[in-house]
Amino acid sequence: KKVDLSGFSDPTHLEEILLYVDAIAPANTAAKASVDIALHDLAGKIIGAPWHRMYGLNKTNVPDTTFTIGIDSDEVVREKTREALGRFNILKIKVGGPDDKRMIEAIRSVTDLPLAVDANQGWKERSEALDMIFWMRERGVVMVEQPMPKSDLDSIARLTEESPLPIFADESVQRLADVERLKGVFSGINIKLMKCTGMHEAWKMRTLAQALGMKVMMGCMTETSCAISAASQIYPGMDFADLDGALLIGNDCFDGAKLENGKMIASDLPGIGVLPIFTLPVPQRGG
């Protein structure tokens, strides 16, 4: 309700408009992302092209998206793994606790697909993290997200230097201002639209990280196909992706990017490439 765009004459002036939106209030990054995504969709429709074309990206040149297997009993883990077979080419495992090895061994009893792991800051000691990473590499793990507490950058930098696997920042990176200080600390960054205020800043983060020689990953929260489709416009040419958010919900209200052979493929519709599955109510100002 604080957003008033009546002072802007052209919705394609994204830099100017989103600078204003970002200044309205601190934080609230997901709310700002919703405005950003809506503006990108509108601008794309006015121009008549999907954003992946305007970015100059090949929408099929994308990494496989991971599919997340949550921490659970061995039986449930095996069942969830079997359900993913044939649809996904890489799985993502939540680790960082006492069940790490058990979880991976349970998955390995079902499949030899490559694995990505997200420790969610769970390993507190660098030596512990390094031992786990070497153990995991022998079992087909190919990348590690946020192995240690987000503020312990010195330990993470040493871990990255010694690690046989790439180490990606998640909680340690929120927005564009965080990227440059993480060079030499992490191998790469995980960009999420809901954390960085949307597509406009995500594109800047991607461009800066790659210019600094860092790897880039497109991530997500639990989101509808609206946000996943927006992310799918940006992620061609990235190194990793975790865009399964809309596949984990039962009430998706949009139709957009599609899972094809383990990859999220953007639509060619103008804008972010989504259509509502059903008519959404129009919010009333002040209601």
Coordinates of N, CA, C and O in Angstrom, one line a residue, residues 141-221:
V141 N 28.7 -36.2 -4.3 CA 28.3 -34.9 -4.0 C 29.1 -33.9 -4.9 O 30.4 -34.1 -5.0
V142 N 28.5 -32.9 -5.5 CA 29.2 -32.1 -6.5 C 29.3 -30.6 -6.1 O 30.0 -29.9 -6.7
M143 N 28.5 -30.2 -5.1 CA 28.6 -28.8 -4.6 C 28.1 -28.8 -3.2 O 27.3 -29.6 -2.8
V144 N 28.5 -27.7 -2.4 CA 28.1 -27.5 -1.1 C 27.6 -26.1 -0.9 O 28.3 -25.1 -1.3
E145 N 26.4 -25.9 -0.3 CA 25.9 -24.6 0.1 C 26.1 -24.3 1.5 O 25.8 -25.1 2.4
Q146 N 26.5 -23.1 1.8 CA 26.6 -22.5 3.2 C 26.9 -23.5 4.2 O 26.2 -23.8 5.1
P147 N 28.2 -24.0 4.2 CA 28.6 -25.0 5.2 C 28.7 -24.6 6.6 O 28.5 -25.3 7.5
M148 N 29.0 -23.3 6.8 CA 29.3 -22.8 8.2 C 28.5 -21.5 8.4 O 27.9 -20.9 7.5
P149 N 28.5 -21.0 9.7 CA 27.8 -19.8 10.0 C 28.1 -18.6 9.1 O 29.3 -18.4 8.8
K150 N 27.1 -17.9 8.7 CA 27.3 -16.9 7.7 C 28.3 -15.8 8.0 O 28.9 -15.2 7.1
S151 N 28.5 -15.5 9.3 CA 29.4 -14.4 9.7 C 30.8 -14.9 9.8 O 31.7 -14.1 9.9
D152 N 31.1 -16.2 9.8 CA 32.4 -16.7 10.0 C 33.2 -16.8 8.6 O 33.5 -17.9 8.2
L153 N 33.4 -15.7 8.1 CA 33.9 -15.6 6.7 C 35.4 -16.1 6.6 O 35.8 -16.7 5.6
D154 N 36.1 -15.9 7.7 CA 37.5 -16.3 7.7 C 37.6 -17.8 7.6 O 38.4 -18.4 6.8
S155 N 36.8 -18.5 8.4 CA 36.8 -20.0 8.4 C 36.3 -20.5 7.0 O 36.8 -21.5 6.5
I156 N 35.3 -19.8 6.5 CA 34.7 -20.3 5.2 C 35.7 -20.1 4.1 O 35.9 -20.9 3.2
A157 N 36.5 -19.0 4.1 CA 37.5 -18.7 3.1 C 38.6 -19.8 3.1 O 39.0 -20.3 2.1
R158 N 39.0 -20.2 4.3 CA 40.0 -21.3 4.4 C 39.4 -22.6 3.9 O 40.1 -23.4 3.3
L159 N 38.1 -22.9 4.3 CA 37.4 -24.1 3.9 C 37.3 -24.1 2.3 O 37.6 -25.2 1.7
T160 N 37.0 -23.0 1.7 CA 36.8 -23.0 0.3 C 38.2 -23.3 -0.4 O 38.2 -24.0 -1.4
E161 N 39.2 -22.7 0.2 CA 40.6 -23.0 -0.4 C 41.0 -24.4 -0.3 O 41.6 -24.9 -1.2
E162 N 40.6 -25.1 0.7 CA 41.0 -26.5 0.9 C 40.0 -27.5 0.4 O 40.3 -28.7 0.2
S163 N 38.8 -27.1 0.1 CA 37.7 -28.0 -0.3 C 37.9 -28.5 -1.8 O 38.2 -27.8 -2.7
P164 N 37.6 -29.8 -2.0 CA 37.6 -30.4 -3.3 C 36.4 -30.0 -4.1 O 36.3 -30.3 -5.3
L165 N 35.4 -29.5 -3.4 CA 34.1 -29.1 -4.1 C 33.8 -27.6 -4.0 O 34.3 -27.0 -3.1
P166 N 33.1 -27.1 -5.0 CA 32.8 -25.6 -4.9 C 31.8 -25.3 -3.7 O 30.9 -26.1 -3.4
I167 N 32.1 -24.2 -3.0 CA 31.3 -23.8 -1.9 C 30.5 -22.6 -2.2 O 31.1 -21.5 -2.7
F168 N 29.2 -22.6 -2.1 CA 28.3 -21.5 -2.5 C 27.8 -20.8 -1.3 O 27.4 -21.4 -0.3
A169 N 27.7 -19.5 -1.3 CA 27.1 -18.7 -0.3 C 25.6 -18.7 -0.5 O 25.0 -18.6 -1.6
D170 N 24.9 -18.8 0.6 CA 23.4 -18.7 0.6 C 23.0 -17.7 1.7 O 22.8 -16.5 1.3
E171 N 23.0 -18.0 3.0 CA 22.7 -17.0 4.0 C 23.7 -15.9 4.0 O 23.4 -14.8 4.4
S172 N 24.9 -16.1 3.6 CA 26.0 -15.1 3.6 C 25.7 -14.0 2.5 O 26.3 -12.9 2.6
V173 N 24.9 -14.3 1.5 CA 24.7 -13.3 0.5 C 23.2 -13.1 0.4 O 22.4 -14.0 0.3
Q174 N 22.9 -11.8 0.4 CA 21.5 -11.4 0.3 C 21.3 -10.5 -0.9 O 20.4 -10.8 -1.8
R175 N 22.1 -9.5 -1.0 CA 21.9 -8.5 -2.1 C 23.2 -8.2 -2.8 O 24.2 -8.7 -2.5
L176 N 23.1 -7.2 -3.8 CA 24.2 -6.9 -4.6 C 25.4 -6.4 -3.8 O 26.5 -6.7 -4.1
A177 N 25.1 -5.7 -2.7 CA 26.2 -5.1 -1.9 C 27.1 -6.2 -1.2 O 28.2 -5.9 -0.8
D178 N 26.5 -7.4 -1.1 CA 27.3 -8.5 -0.5 C 28.3 -9.2 -1.4 O 29.2 -9.9 -0.9
V179 N 28.1 -9.1 -2.7 CA 28.8 -9.9 -3.7 C 30.3 -9.7 -3.6 O 31.1 -10.7 -3.5
E180 N 30.7 -8.5 -3.8 CA 32.2 -8.3 -3.9 C 33.0 -8.7 -2.7 O 34.1 -9.2 -2.8
R181 N 32.4 -8.5 -1.5 CA 33.1 -8.9 -0.3 C 33.3 -10.4 -0.2 O 34.1 -10.9 0.7
L182 N 32.5 -11.2 -0.9 CA 32.6 -12.6 -0.8 C 33.5 -13.2 -1.8 O 33.7 -14.5 -1.8
K183 N 34.1 -12.4 -2.7 CA 35.1 -13.0 -3.6 C 36.3 -13.5 -2.8 O 36.8 -12.8 -1.9
G184 N 36.7 -14.7 -3.1 CA 37.8 -15.3 -2.3 C 37.4 -16.0 -1.0 O 38.1 -16.7 -0.4
V185 N 36.1 -15.8 -0.7 CA 35.5 -16.5 0.5 C 34.7 -17.7 0.0 O 34.9 -18.8 0.6
F186 N 33.9 -17.5 -1.0 CA 33.1 -18.6 -1.5 C 33.5 -18.8 -3.0 O 34.0 -17.9 -3.7
S187 N 33.2 -20.0 -3.5 CA 33.4 -20.3 -4.9 C 32.3 -19.6 -5.8 O 32.6 -19.2 -6.9
G188 N 31.2 -19.4 -5.2 CA 30.0 -18.8 -5.9 C 28.9 -18.4 -5.0 O 29.0 -18.5 -3.8
I189 N 27.9 -17.8 -5.6 CA 26.8 -17.3 -4.8 C 25.5 -17.9 -5.3 O 25.3 -18.2 -6.5
N190 N 24.5 -18.1 -4.4 CA 23.2 -18.5 -4.7 C 22.3 -17.3 -4.7 O 22.1 -16.6 -3.6
I191 N 21.7 -16.9 -5.8 CA 20.8 -15.8 -6.0 C 19.4 -16.2 -5.8 O 18.9 -17.1 -6.5
K192 N 18.6 -15.5 -5.0 CA 17.2 -15.8 -4.8 C 16.4 -14.4 -4.9 O 16.8 -13.5 -4.3
L193 N 15.4 -14.5 -5.8 CA 14.7 -13.3 -6.1 C 14.0 -12.7 -4.8 O 14.0 -11.5 -4.6
M194 N 13.6 -13.6 -3.9 CA 12.9 -13.1 -2.7 C 13.8 -12.4 -1.7 O 13.4 -11.7 -0.9
K195 N 15.1 -12.7 -1.8 CA 16.1 -12.1 -0.9 C 16.7 -10.8 -1.5 O 17.0 -9.9 -0.8
C196 N 16.8 -10.7 -2.8 CA 17.5 -9.6 -3.5 C 16.6 -8.5 -4.1 O 17.1 -7.6 -4.7
T197 N 15.3 -8.6 -3.9 CA 14.3 -7.7 -4.3 C 13.8 -7.9 -5.8 O 13.1 -7.1 -6.3
G198 N 14.3 -9.0 -6.4 CA 13.7 -9.3 -7.7 C 14.7 -9.4 -8.8 O 15.9 -9.5 -8.6
M199 N 14.2 -9.4 -10.1 CA 15.0 -9.7 -11.3 C 16.0 -8.6 -11.5 O 17.1 -8.9 -12.0
H200 N 15.7 -7.4 -11.3 CA 16.6 -6.3 -11.6 C 17.9 -6.4 -10.9 O 19.0 -6.4 -11.5
E201 N 17.8 -6.6 -9.6 CA 19.0 -6.8 -8.8 C 19.7 -8.1 -9.0 O 20.9 -8.3 -9.0
A202 N 18.9 -9.2 -9.2 CA 19.4 -10.5 -9.5 C 20.3 -10.5 -10.7 O 21.4 -11.1 -10.7
W203 N 19.9 -9.8 -11.8 CA 20.7 -9.7 -13.0 C 22.1 -9.0 -12.7 O 23.1 -9.4 -13.2
K204 N 22.0 -7.9 -11.9 CA 23.2 -7.2 -11.5 C 24.2 -8.1 -10.7 O 25.4 -8.1 -10.8
M205 N 23.6 -8.9 -9.8 CA 24.4 -9.8 -8.9 C 25.0 -10.9 -9.8 O 26.2 -11.2 -9.6
R206 N 24.3 -11.4 -10.7 CA 24.9 -12.4 -11.6 C 26.0 -11.8 -12.4 O 27.1 -12.4 -12.5
T207 N 25.8 -10.6 -13.0 CA 26.8 -10.0 -13.9 C 28.1 -9.7 -13.1 O 29.2 -10.0 -13.5
L208 N 27.9 -9.2 -11.8 CA 29.1 -8.8 -11.0 C 29.8 -10.1 -10.6 O 31.1 -10.2 -10.7
A209 N 29.1 -11.1 -10.1 CA 29.8 -12.3 -9.7 C 30.6 -13.0 -10.8 O 31.7 -13.4 -10.6
Q210 N 30.0 -13.0 -12.0 CA 30.7 -13.6 -13.1 C 31.9 -12.8 -13.5 O 33.0 -13.3 -13.9
A211 N 31.8 -11.5 -13.4 CA 32.9 -10.6 -13.7 C 34.1 -10.8 -12.7 O 35.2 -10.6 -13.0
L212 N 33.7 -11.2 -11.5 CA 34.7 -11.4 -10.4 C 35.3 -12.8 -10.5 O 36.1 -13.2 -9.6
G213 N 34.8 -13.6 -11.4 CA 35.3 -15.0 -11.6 C 34.6 -16.0 -10.7 O 35.1 -17.1 -10.4
M214 N 33.5 -15.6 -10.1 CA 32.7 -16.5 -9.2 C 31.7 -17.3 -10.0 O 31.2 -16.8 -11.0
K215 N 31.3 -18.5 -9.5 CA 30.2 -19.2 -10.0 C 28.9 -18.6 -9.6 O 28.8 -17.9 -8.6
V216 N 27.8 -18.9 -10.3 CA 26.5 -18.4 -9.9 C 25.5 -19.6 -10.0 O 25.5 -20.5 -10.8
M217 N 24.5 -19.4 -9.0 CA 23.5 -20.4 -8.9 C 22.2 -19.6 -8.7 O 22.1 -18.6 -8.1
M218 N 21.1 -20.1 -9.3 CA 19.8 -19.5 -9.2 C 19.0 -20.4 -8.2 O 18.8 -21.6 -8.4
G219 N 18.6 -19.8 -7.1 CA 17.8 -20.6 -6.1 C 16.4 -20.0 -5.9 O 16.0 -19.1 -6.6
C220 N 15.7 -20.6 -4.9 CA 14.3 -20.2 -4.7 C 13.9 -20.5 -3.3 O 14.6 -21.2 -2.6
M221 N 12.8 -19.9 -2.9 CA 12.1 -20.3 -1.7 C 11.0 -21.3 -2.1 O 11.0 -21.8 -3.2

